[in-house]
Short mmCIF file of C-alpha atoms in Angstrom, two decimals:
data_model
loop_
_atom_site.label_atom_id
_atom_site.label_comp_id
_atom_site.label_asym_id
_atom_site.label_seq_id
_atom_site.Cartn_x
_atom_site.Cartn_y
_atom_site.Cartn_z
CA UNK A 188 0.00 0.00 0.00
CA UNK A 189 1.50 3.32 -1.03
CA UNK A 190 2.10 5.81 1.77
CA UNK A 191 0.12 8.99 1.19
CA UNK A 192 1.32 12.31 2.57
CA UNK A 193 -1.40 14.51 1.16
CA UNK A 194 -4.53 13.74 -0.77
CA UNK A 195 -6.12 16.46 -2.87
CA UNK A 196 -9.76 16.44 -3.90
CA UNK A 197 -9.50 13.77 -6.55
CA UNK A 198 -12.70 13.49 -8.47
CA UNK A 199 -15.51 15.75 -9.64
CA UNK A 200 -18.68 14.56 -7.98
CA UNK A 201 -22.05 14.40 -9.67
CA UNK A 202 -23.26 16.87 -7.04
CA UNK A 203 -20.99 19.64 -8.31
CA UNK A 204 -22.96 22.78 -9.06
CA UNK A 205 -24.21 23.51 -12.54
CA UNK A 206 -22.02 26.62 -12.63
CA UNK A 207 -18.90 24.53 -11.95
CA UNK A 208 -19.89 22.01 -14.61
CA UNK A 209 -20.21 24.78 -17.17
CA UNK A 210 -16.73 26.11 -16.47
CA UNK A 211 -13.87 25.29 -18.79
CA UNK A 212 -11.02 23.23 -17.39
CA UNK A 213 -8.80 26.31 -17.50
CA UNK A 214 -11.27 28.27 -15.37
CA UNK A 215 -11.49 25.40 -12.89
CA UNK A 216 -7.71 25.16 -12.64
CA UNK A 217 -7.21 28.91 -12.32
CA UNK A 218 -9.50 28.91 -9.31
CA UNK A 219 -7.36 26.32 -7.51
CA UNK A 220 -3.77 27.49 -8.00
CA UNK A 221 -1.49 30.23 -6.74
CA UNK A 222 0.70 30.34 -9.84
CA UNK A 223 -0.35 32.09 -13.04
CA UNK A 224 -2.10 30.10 -15.76
CA UNK A 225 -1.41 31.34 -19.28
CA UNK A 226 -3.94 30.24 -21.89
CA UNK A 227 -3.19 30.43 -25.60
CA UNK A 228 -6.18 32.16 -27.07
CA UNK A 229 -7.77 30.80 -30.24
CA UNK A 230 -5.91 32.02 -33.30
CA UNK A 231 -3.11 33.61 -31.28
CA UNK A 232 0.45 33.47 -32.55
CA UNK A 233 2.61 31.44 -30.19
CA UNK A 234 5.32 34.08 -30.29
CA UNK A 235 3.09 36.77 -28.81
CA UNK A 236 2.83 37.29 -25.08
CA UNK A 237 -0.27 35.65 -23.68
CA UNK A 238 -1.22 37.29 -20.39
CA UNK A 239 2.41 38.29 -19.96
CA UNK A 240 3.90 34.89 -20.69
CA UNK A 241 5.33 33.60 -23.94
CA UNK A 242 4.43 30.09 -25.06
CA UNK A 243 7.51 29.83 -27.26
CA UNK A 244 9.77 27.87 -24.86
CA UNK A 245 7.17 25.12 -24.84
CA UNK A 246 6.77 24.85 -28.62
CA UNK A 247 9.13 22.14 -29.80
CA UNK A 248 10.45 20.89 -33.11
CA UNK A 249 7.41 18.65 -33.52
CA UNK A 250 5.34 21.87 -33.43
CA UNK A 251 3.29 20.75 -30.46
CA UNK A 252 1.60 23.73 -28.84
CA UNK A 253 0.08 23.57 -25.35
CA UNK A 254 -3.38 24.98 -24.79
CA UNK A 255 -2.14 26.45 -21.51
CA UNK A 256 0.93 26.72 -19.32
CA UNK A 257 0.68 26.70 -15.53
CA UNK A 258 3.68 28.25 -13.77
CA UNK A 259 3.42 26.30 -10.52
CA UNK A 260 4.26 28.05 -7.27
CA UNK A 261 4.26 24.94 -5.09
CA UNK A 262 3.34 21.28 -4.86
CA UNK A 263 -0.35 22.04 -4.30
CA UNK A 264 -0.40 23.76 -7.70
CA UNK A 265 1.05 20.62 -9.26
CA UNK A 266 -1.57 18.46 -7.54
CA UNK A 267 -4.35 20.68 -8.85
CA UNK A 268 -2.95 20.48 -12.39
CA UNK A 269 -2.74 16.70 -12.28
CA UNK A 270 -6.30 16.41 -10.99
CA UNK A 271 -7.69 18.69 -13.70
CA UNK A 272 -5.70 16.91 -16.42
CA UNK A 273 -7.09 13.56 -15.29
CA UNK A 274 -10.67 14.76 -14.83
CA UNK A 275 -10.81 16.52 -18.21
CA UNK A 276 -8.76 13.89 -20.07
CA UNK A 277 -5.98 16.33 -20.98
CA UNK A 278 -2.51 15.57 -22.18
CA UNK A 279 -0.12 16.79 -19.49
CA UNK A 280 3.57 17.58 -19.71
CA UNK A 281 6.09 18.85 -17.20
CA UNK A 282 8.75 21.49 -17.72
CA UNK A 283 11.37 21.36 -15.00
CA UNK A 284 14.68 23.13 -15.22
CA UNK A 285 15.02 22.71 -18.96
CA UNK A 286 16.79 19.38 -19.53
CA UNK A 287 13.67 17.32 -20.09
CA UNK A 288 13.35 15.46 -23.39
CA UNK A 289 12.02 17.71 -26.13
CA UNK A 290 8.69 15.93 -26.61
CA UNK A 291 8.21 15.56 -22.88
CA UNK A 292 7.94 19.21 -21.95
CA UNK A 293 5.16 20.34 -24.27
CA UNK A 294 1.62 18.93 -24.25
CA UNK A 295 0.07 19.47 -27.66
CA UNK A 296 -3.28 21.20 -27.09
CA UNK A 297 -2.98 20.15 -23.46
CA UNK A 298 -1.55 21.42 -20.19
CA UNK A 299 2.14 22.08 -19.57
CA UNK A 300 3.16 22.43 -15.93
CA UNK A 301 6.15 24.75 -15.63
CA UNK A 302 8.03 24.13 -12.35
CA UNK A 303 10.87 26.52 -13.15
CA UNK A 304 9.90 28.77 -10.20
CA UNK A 305 10.19 25.87 -7.74
CA UNK A 306 13.96 26.10 -7.30
CA UNK A 307 14.49 25.87 -3.56
CA UNK A 308 17.54 24.00 -2.18
CA UNK A 309 18.22 23.21 1.49
CA UNK A 310 21.64 21.74 2.37
CA UNK A 311 22.27 19.80 5.58
CA UNK A 312 26.05 20.00 6.04
CA UNK A 313 26.03 17.48 8.90
CA UNK A 314 24.18 14.75 7.01
CA UNK A 315 25.71 15.95 3.74
CA UNK A 316 22.36 16.00 1.96
CA UNK A 317 20.40 18.46 -0.15
CA UNK A 318 16.61 18.71 -0.41
CA UNK A 319 15.83 20.13 -3.85
CA UNK A 320 12.59 21.28 -5.47
CA UNK A 321 11.68 19.77 -8.83
CA UNK A 322 12.26 22.91 -10.87
CA UNK A 323 15.77 23.57 -9.57
CA UNK A 324 18.84 23.56 -11.78
CA UNK A 325 22.00 21.62 -11.11
CA UNK A 326 23.77 24.91 -10.58
CA UNK A 327 21.35 25.76 -7.77
CA UNK A 328 22.40 22.61 -5.92
CA UNK A 329 26.13 23.00 -6.56
CA UNK A 330 26.02 26.66 -5.54
CA UNK A 331 24.24 25.86 -2.27
CA UNK A 332 26.56 22.94 -1.48
CA UNK A 333 29.85 24.67 -2.30
CA UNK A 334 30.22 26.74 0.94
CA UNK A 335 30.15 23.48 2.88
CA UNK A 336 32.79 21.82 0.71
CA UNK A 337 30.22 19.42 -0.74
CA UNK A 338 29.39 18.37 -4.29
CA UNK A 339 26.92 16.37 -6.36
CA UNK A 340 27.78 14.29 -9.43
CA UNK A 341 26.22 16.32 -12.22
CA UNK A 342 26.33 16.89 -15.96
CA UNK A 343 28.50 19.36 -17.83
CA UNK A 344 26.52 22.55 -17.27
CA UNK A 345 24.80 24.31 -14.39
CA UNK A 346 21.72 25.11 -16.47
CA UNK A 347 20.43 21.54 -16.71
CA UNK A 348 17.52 20.62 -14.45
CA UNK A 349 16.29 17.68 -12.42
CA UNK A 350 15.36 15.79 -15.59
CA UNK A 351 19.05 14.94 -15.80
CA UNK A 352 18.98 13.39 -12.32
CA UNK A 353 15.77 11.45 -12.93
CA UNK A 354 16.96 10.14 -16.30
CA UNK A 355 20.37 8.91 -15.16
CA UNK A 356 22.82 11.77 -15.05
CA UNK A 357 25.99 11.38 -17.11
CA UNK A 358 28.77 13.73 -16.10
CA UNK A 359 32.47 14.21 -15.66
CA UNK A 360 32.45 13.16 -12.00
CA UNK A 361 30.43 9.97 -12.45
CA UNK A 362 33.44 7.64 -12.51
CA UNK A 363 34.27 8.64 -8.95
CA UNK A 364 30.79 9.28 -7.52
CA UNK A 365 28.33 7.46 -9.78
CA UNK A 366 25.47 8.72 -11.92
CA UNK A 367 23.42 11.60 -10.55
CA UNK A 368 20.45 9.30 -10.00
CA UNK A 369 22.58 7.04 -7.78
CA UNK A 370 22.74 9.93 -5.29
CA UNK A 371 18.94 10.12 -4.93
CA UNK A 372 17.98 9.20 -1.35
CA UNK A 373 14.30 10.14 -1.42
CA UNK A 374 11.69 12.04 -3.38
CA UNK A 375 8.15 13.31 -3.30
CA UNK A 376 6.06 12.65 -6.39
CA UNK A 377 2.52 13.55 -7.44
CA UNK A 378 0.99 10.49 -9.06
CA UNK A 379 -1.97 10.20 -11.41
CA UNK A 380 -4.71 10.04 -8.76
CA UNK A 381 -3.52 13.33 -7.28
CA UNK A 382 -1.78 11.82 -4.27
CA UNK A 383 1.57 13.11 -3.08
CA UNK A 384 3.65 10.11 -2.07
CA UNK A 385 7.08 9.78 -0.55
CA UNK A 386 9.72 7.42 -1.90
CA UNK A 387 12.83 6.37 0.00
CA UNK A 388 14.66 3.28 1.21
CA UNK A 389 12.15 2.94 4.05
CA UNK A 390 8.94 4.35 2.50
CA UNK A 391 7.73 2.72 -0.71
CA UNK A 392 11.25 1.29 -1.25
CA UNK A 393 10.11 -0.71 -4.28
CA UNK A 394 9.76 2.57 -6.14
CA UNK A 395 13.20 3.99 -5.34
CA UNK A 396 15.05 2.03 -8.01
CA UNK A 397 12.46 3.06 -10.61
CA UNK A 398 12.96 6.68 -9.65
CA UNK A 399 16.68 6.29 -10.40
CA UNK A 400 16.75 6.49 -14.16
CA UNK A 401 13.03 6.41 -14.97
CA UNK A 402 11.73 9.03 -12.58
CA UNK A 403 9.65 11.00 -15.04
CA UNK A 404 7.58 7.96 -16.02
CA UNK A 405 5.36 7.71 -12.94
CA UNK A 406 4.29 11.25 -12.15
CA UNK A 407 5.57 14.73 -11.29
CA UNK A 408 8.59 14.72 -9.00
CA UNK A 409 8.29 17.87 -6.91
CA UNK A 410 11.16 17.27 -4.47
CA UNK A 411 14.36 15.20 -4.41
CA UNK A 412 16.76 14.50 -1.55
CA UNK A 413 20.35 13.92 -2.70
CA UNK A 414 23.35 12.47 -0.93
CA UNK A 415 26.25 14.87 -1.41
CA UNK A 416 29.96 13.99 -1.43
CA UNK A 417 33.04 15.55 0.12
CA UNK A 418 34.36 17.86 -2.56
CA UNK A 419 37.36 19.39 -0.85
CA UNK A 420 39.99 17.99 -3.23
CA UNK A 421 41.42 20.53 -5.67
CA UNK A 422 40.11 20.33 -9.22
CA UNK A 423 41.95 20.45 -12.53
CA UNK A 424 39.53 21.26 -15.30
CA UNK A 425 38.89 22.88 -18.67
CA UNK A 426 39.47 22.12 -22.33
CA UNK A 427 42.38 21.31 -24.62
CA UNK A 428 41.71 21.81 -28.34
CA UNK A 429 43.91 20.31 -31.06
CA UNK A 430 43.98 20.41 -34.86
CA UNK A 431 42.90 17.28 -36.70
CA UNK A 432 43.07 15.90 -40.23
CA UNK A 433 40.67 14.10 -42.55
CA UNK A 434 41.76 10.72 -41.13
CA UNK A 435 40.99 11.83 -37.57
CA UNK A 436 44.52 11.11 -36.44
CA UNK A 437 44.20 13.44 -33.45
CA UNK A 438 40.83 11.97 -32.50
CA UNK A 439 42.37 8.51 -32.47
CA UNK A 440 45.21 9.76 -30.30
CA UNK A 441 42.78 11.35 -27.83
CA UNK A 442 40.63 8.23 -27.61
CA UNK A 443 43.66 6.03 -26.96
CA UNK A 444 45.07 8.53 -24.45
CA UNK A 445 41.74 8.67 -22.58
CA UNK A 446 41.41 4.90 -22.42
CA UNK A 447 44.86 4.59 -20.83
CA UNK A 448 44.53 7.56 -18.45
CA UNK A 449 41.16 6.52 -17.08
CA UNK A 450 42.49 3.08 -16.23
CA UNK A 451 45.03 4.71 -13.92
CA UNK A 452 43.00 7.56 -12.39
CA UNK A 453 39.46 6.78 -11.15
CA UNK A 454 38.87 10.42 -10.22
CA UNK A 455 39.54 11.62 -13.78
CA UNK A 456 36.59 12.55 -15.96
CA UNK A 457 37.15 13.18 -19.68
CA UNK A 458 34.89 13.79 -22.63
CA UNK A 459 36.36 13.56 -26.14
CA UNK A 460 34.90 15.63 -28.98
CA UNK A 461 35.42 15.67 -32.73
CA UNK A 462 34.34 18.02 -35.48
CA UNK A 463 35.81 18.81 -38.90
CA UNK A 464 39.48 19.85 -38.54
CA UNK A 465 39.47 19.81 -34.73
CA UNK A 466 39.36 17.42 -31.79
CA UNK A 467 39.36 18.28 -28.12
CA UNK A 468 38.92 17.03 -24.59
CA UNK A 469 36.88 18.40 -21.71
CA UNK A 470 38.37 17.51 -18.32
CA UNK A 471 37.21 17.48 -14.71
CA UNK A 472 39.90 15.89 -12.54
CA UNK A 473 39.11 15.97 -8.82
CA UNK A 474 40.77 12.88 -7.41
CA UNK A 475 43.12 12.81 -4.39
CA UNK A 476 46.27 13.23 -6.50
CA UNK A 477 48.45 16.30 -6.02
CA UNK A 478 47.98 19.09 -8.54
CA UNK A 479 51.46 18.55 -10.00
CA UNK A 480 50.55 14.98 -10.92
CA UNK A 481 47.21 16.03 -12.41
CA UNK A 482 48.93 18.60 -14.61
CA UNK A 483 51.60 16.10 -15.70
CA UNK A 484 48.99 13.63 -16.98
CA UNK A 485 48.28 15.93 -19.94
CA UNK A 486 51.89 16.76 -20.83
CA UNK A 487 51.89 14.44 -23.91
CA UNK A 488 48.91 16.31 -25.37
CA UNK A 489 50.58 19.66 -24.89
CA UNK A 490 53.34 18.50 -27.22
CA UNK A 491 50.81 18.28 -30.07
CA UNK A 492 50.62 22.06 -30.68
CA UNK A 493 47.17 22.73 -29.23
CA UNK A 494 45.03 25.44 -30.74
CA UNK A 495 43.85 26.34 -27.28
CA UNK A 496 44.91 25.13 -23.84
CA UNK A 497 42.40 26.12 -21.18
CA UNK A 498 43.16 23.37 -18.68
CA UNK A 499 43.74 25.03 -15.31
CA UNK A 500 43.81 24.25 -11.59
CA UNK A 501 40.98 25.45 -9.42
CA UNK A 502 39.49 25.14 -5.96
CA UNK A 503 36.81 22.60 -5.06
CA UNK A 504 34.02 24.75 -6.44
CA UNK A 505 32.01 22.52 -8.76
CA UNK A 506 29.63 25.33 -9.73
CA UNK A 507 32.57 27.40 -10.95
CA UNK A 508 34.14 24.39 -12.67
CA UNK A 509 30.94 23.66 -14.60
CA UNK A 510 30.64 27.32 -15.58
CA UNK A 511 34.26 27.35 -16.70
CA UNK A 512 33.84 24.20 -18.76
CA UNK A 513 30.67 25.56 -20.38
CA UNK A 514 32.33 28.87 -21.27
CA UNK A 515 35.46 27.25 -22.69
CA UNK A 516 33.61 24.57 -24.67
CA UNK A 517 32.66 24.84 -28.30
CA UNK A 518 28.92 25.01 -28.79
CA UNK A 519 27.84 22.11 -30.96
CA UNK A 520 26.17 23.36 -34.19
CA UNK A 521 23.35 20.92 -33.72
CA UNK A 522 19.66 20.48 -34.20
CA UNK A 523 19.41 17.26 -32.23
CA UNK A 524 21.46 14.39 -30.93
CA UNK A 525 20.37 11.69 -33.32
CA UNK A 526 22.18 8.48 -32.44
CA UNK A 527 23.46 7.29 -29.11
CA UNK A 528 25.30 4.03 -28.55
CA UNK A 529 27.12 2.14 -25.81
CA UNK A 530 30.33 0.19 -26.26
CA UNK A 531 31.95 -2.28 -23.90
CA UNK A 532 35.68 -2.22 -23.17
CA UNK A 533 36.11 -5.47 -25.07
CA UNK A 534 34.35 -3.99 -28.10
CA UNK A 535 36.49 -0.86 -27.92
CA UNK A 536 39.69 -2.92 -27.90
CA UNK A 537 38.48 -5.37 -30.57
CA UNK A 538 37.78 -3.13 -33.53
CA UNK A 539 35.39 -0.65 -31.93
CA UNK A 540 37.90 2.20 -32.00
CA UNK A 541 38.56 1.72 -35.70
CA UNK A 542 34.83 1.40 -36.45
CA UNK A 543 34.13 4.62 -34.56
CA UNK A 544 36.75 6.50 -36.58
CA UNK A 545 35.34 5.18 -39.87
CA UNK A 546 31.77 6.02 -38.89
CA UNK A 547 32.89 9.48 -37.84
CA UNK A 548 34.02 10.13 -41.41
CA UNK A 549 30.53 9.30 -42.66
CA UNK A 550 28.93 11.44 -39.94
CA UNK A 551 31.03 14.47 -40.86
CA UNK A 552 30.05 14.39 -44.55
CA UNK A 553 28.80 16.48 -46.18
CA UNK A 554 27.78 19.24 -43.75
CA UNK A 555 29.71 18.40 -40.61
CA UNK A 556 28.78 17.03 -37.21
CA UNK A 557 30.01 16.84 -33.65
CA UNK A 558 30.98 13.55 -32.02
CA UNK A 559 30.93 13.34 -28.23
CA UNK A 560 32.18 10.41 -26.17
CA UNK A 561 31.54 9.91 -22.45
CA UNK A 562 33.58 7.33 -20.55
CA UNK A 563 32.16 5.09 -17.86
CA UNK A 564 33.70 2.64 -15.41
CA UNK A 565 34.52 3.20 -11.77
CA UNK A 566 31.49 3.93 -9.62
CA UNK A 567 29.11 3.62 -12.58
CA UNK A 568 29.75 -0.13 -12.53
CA UNK A 569 27.77 -0.27 -9.28
CA UNK A 570 24.79 1.77 -10.43
CA UNK A 571 21.41 0.65 -9.13
CA UNK A 572 19.53 2.67 -11.71
CA UNK A 573 17.21 1.72 -14.55
CA UNK A 574 19.73 2.80 -17.16
CA UNK A 575 21.76 0.81 -19.70
CA UNK A 576 25.10 2.13 -18.43
CA UNK A 577 26.06 -0.71 -16.07
CA UNK A 578 28.99 -2.45 -17.71
CA UNK A 579 29.33 0.17 -20.43
CA UNK A 580 32.76 1.57 -21.25
CA UNK A 581 32.08 4.24 -23.82
CA UNK A 582 28.99 6.26 -24.68
CA UNK A 583 29.05 8.02 -28.03
CA UNK A 584 26.63 10.16 -29.95
CA UNK A 585 26.67 12.41 -32.96
CA UNK A 586 25.06 15.82 -33.28
CA UNK A 587 24.12 17.25 -36.68
CA UNK A 588 23.33 20.72 -38.04
CA UNK A 589 20.92 19.56 -40.75
CA UNK A 590 17.43 21.03 -40.15
CA UNK A 591 15.63 18.17 -41.89
CA UNK A 592 14.57 15.50 -39.40
CA UNK A 593 14.22 12.89 -42.17
CA UNK A 594 17.83 13.50 -43.19
CA UNK A 595 18.93 13.15 -39.58
CA UNK A 596 17.12 9.85 -39.13
CA UNK A 597 18.57 8.48 -42.38
CA UNK A 598 22.05 9.43 -41.24
CA UNK A 599 21.43 7.77 -37.88
CA UNK A 600 20.34 4.55 -39.56
CA UNK A 601 23.51 4.49 -41.69
CA UNK A 602 25.72 5.01 -38.66
CA UNK A 603 23.82 2.38 -36.71
CA UNK A 604 24.52 -0.18 -39.43
CA UNK A 605 28.21 0.69 -39.40
CA UNK A 606 28.45 0.34 -35.61
CA UNK A 607 26.17 -2.67 -35.17
CA UNK A 608 28.96 -5.18 -34.45
CA UNK A 609 30.73 -2.88 -32.02
CA UNK A 610 27.87 -1.57 -29.89
CA UNK A 611 26.09 -3.05 -26.89
CA UNK A 612 22.90 -1.05 -27.49
CA UNK A 613 21.52 1.82 -29.57
CA UNK A 614 18.85 4.30 -28.69
CA UNK A 615 17.88 7.79 -29.90
CA UNK A 616 19.20 10.39 -27.48
CA UNK A 617 16.27 11.94 -25.64
CA UNK A 618 16.76 15.39 -27.12
CA UNK A 619 15.77 14.06 -30.54
CA UNK A 620 12.58 15.83 -31.55
CA UNK A 621 10.99 12.90 -33.36
CA UNK A 622 11.47 9.24 -32.52
CA UNK A 623 9.40 7.39 -35.14
CA UNK A 624 9.39 4.14 -33.16
CA UNK A 625 9.38 4.98 -29.44
CA UNK A 626 8.56 1.39 -28.46
CA UNK A 627 11.75 0.10 -30.10
CA UNK A 628 14.78 -0.54 -27.92
CA UNK A 629 12.89 0.15 -24.69
CA UNK A 630 14.60 -2.76 -22.96
CA UNK A 631 18.04 -1.49 -23.96
CA UNK A 632 17.18 1.96 -22.59
CA UNK A 633 16.47 0.59 -19.11
CA UNK A 634 19.14 -2.08 -18.82
CA UNK A 635 17.29 -5.19 -20.01
CA UNK A 636 13.96 -7.01 -20.26
CA UNK A 637 13.75 -7.74 -16.53
CA UNK A 638 14.05 -4.04 -15.70
CA UNK A 639 11.50 -3.16 -18.37
CA UNK A 640 8.96 -5.60 -16.92
CA UNK A 641 9.46 -4.15 -13.43
CA UNK A 642 8.98 -0.59 -14.70
CA UNK A 643 5.80 -1.60 -16.51
CA UNK A 644 4.55 -3.15 -13.29
CA UNK A 645 5.30 0.01 -11.30
CA UNK A 646 3.69 2.11 -14.03
CA UNK A 647 0.55 0.04 -13.64
CA UNK A 648 0.49 0.68 -9.89
CA UNK A 649 1.03 4.42 -10.05
CA UNK A 650 -0.45 5.44 -13.40
CA UNK A 651 -2.80 2.71 -14.64
CA UNK A 652 -4.50 5.01 -17.18
CA UNK A 653 -1.16 6.24 -18.54
CA UNK A 654 -1.88 9.88 -17.76
CA UNK A 655 1.84 10.67 -17.87
CA UNK A 656 2.77 9.78 -21.44
CA UNK A 657 5.30 12.54 -22.15
CA UNK A 658 8.53 11.29 -20.62
CA UNK A 659 12.01 10.05 -21.51
CA UNK A 660 10.81 6.46 -22.07
CA UNK A 661 8.17 7.22 -24.65
CA UNK A 662 6.33 4.05 -25.49
CA UNK A 663 6.43 2.56 -21.98
CA UNK A 664 2.89 1.74 -20.88
CA UNK A 665 1.37 0.04 -17.81
CA UNK A 666 1.54 -3.75 -17.66
CA UNK A 667 -1.61 -5.27 -16.21
#
C-alpha cells in the first residue's frame, strides 16, 4: 500500500454545481492554484505574449503547442494540475529546469506544468544532503553545497535541471561518484490520482530504483533529496583543443590517451569531442592526486601544438568548474542528438575504436557534425539505476546541423549499421525531436527485459491510465 502524505480532492462529484460544470477546465484550474495560468487564445500566434507569458519555450520541433501553461508556485499547484488533467482527459507535460526530453515538456493542445519557479535548495552539512525542489537547476544545488565543501555528481553545465537526475545523469564526476540518480535518497512525487507520495529506502522502497533512471515515467517529482559527497579535493579542469586531419589522427590519439589515463585515475573525468578539422577534450579531474601529478597527466597532449589550452587548476568549487567548462567549450552546431550508442571495453579494444573512426568520417560528410564520447567505469559499474550504463565503457553520440529530421534519421540509420557489431545497445538520445518508433529498444534503454517488466509493473500501480505519457521512455505503458 502506497504511503500517502497529502490527498487532494480527486474526483468531480455528480453533485458539483451547474455553474462549476459549465466552467472550462482552465477556469477550474485557475481557481485552484497560486501560480499564473497562461492560456493560448484561439488564433493567437505562439510568439506573442499571452497574459504576460510567452508560449515559445514550450513549442518544440514537432510543433506541439500547449493549450495552456501553468507556472506552478508549489506542490499544491502541481496536484491541482494533475487532478484537472485527469478529470478533463488532458494531455499533461512537465517542464522542470530545462533538460527534459524535447517531446516531454510540451503537451500538444494540453496542459504544460512549468516548475521553473520551484527552485528551492536546502543543504544539511552534517548529514551531507540536499533537499531540492523539482524545478531547480543543477547549478542551484552546486552553488548551495559549495560553501560546505560538498558536491553532487552532475552533468557538464549548471543550467540543466532535475530531468538529468531522474533520467540517469551522465557527467564528468560519475566515474568517482556514480550517476546523478545514484545519489537520490528520497523524493516526493505527485501520481496520477492526485496523491503526493514519498519514496525512500524505508517508505515505498520498491519505487526507489524506478525513480533512479526512470523518474519522469510515474508522475511529477516535486522534491528530491540527494546524498552529497566531500568535494574538498582541488580540481583540474577545462578544455584542450587540437587540430585534426581528414583521417581523424588526433581523435584517435585522444581516444587512446583517454582509455589509458582513465584506467590509472578513477577520479579523472574526460569527454572527447570531434568536429571537422578539430578534436578536443573536456576535463574534470578531482581525485586525491596532487595538482602537480594532475597537470603532468596531460603533458603528452601539450606537445601536439594545441590550438587552445584552457586546462587550469581550481578550488573545489564545482559550480565554478561547470561554468568554466561551459564557457570554454565549443557550442555544438546541432539540431538534435540523433544516435546514441554504448560500447563495452572489449568492443572498444576489438575493432570498436577503428569502427568509430570510420563512422565518424561518414557522420562528418557532407555538412559536418560533432561527435561526443563519455567514458564510464569506476562507480558507474555499481549503479542501481534503470539505465543501460552498467557495464558500459564508452557512450558516443553524434550531433548534426541539418534542419531536416528525415535527413537526420537516415544518417542515424547508416551510422547504426556501421556500428552494429561494435555496440552493446543503440537508442535515440532523448533530445531528438521525433522518434518514429518509441517502443523500439525500450529494454536497452532501461538495462534489459527484466528491468522493463518491473517498470511496466510500477507504471501500472502508479499510473494505470497512462496519464503521464510525455517522458524520456516514450512508449512505456502500464503492464496489467
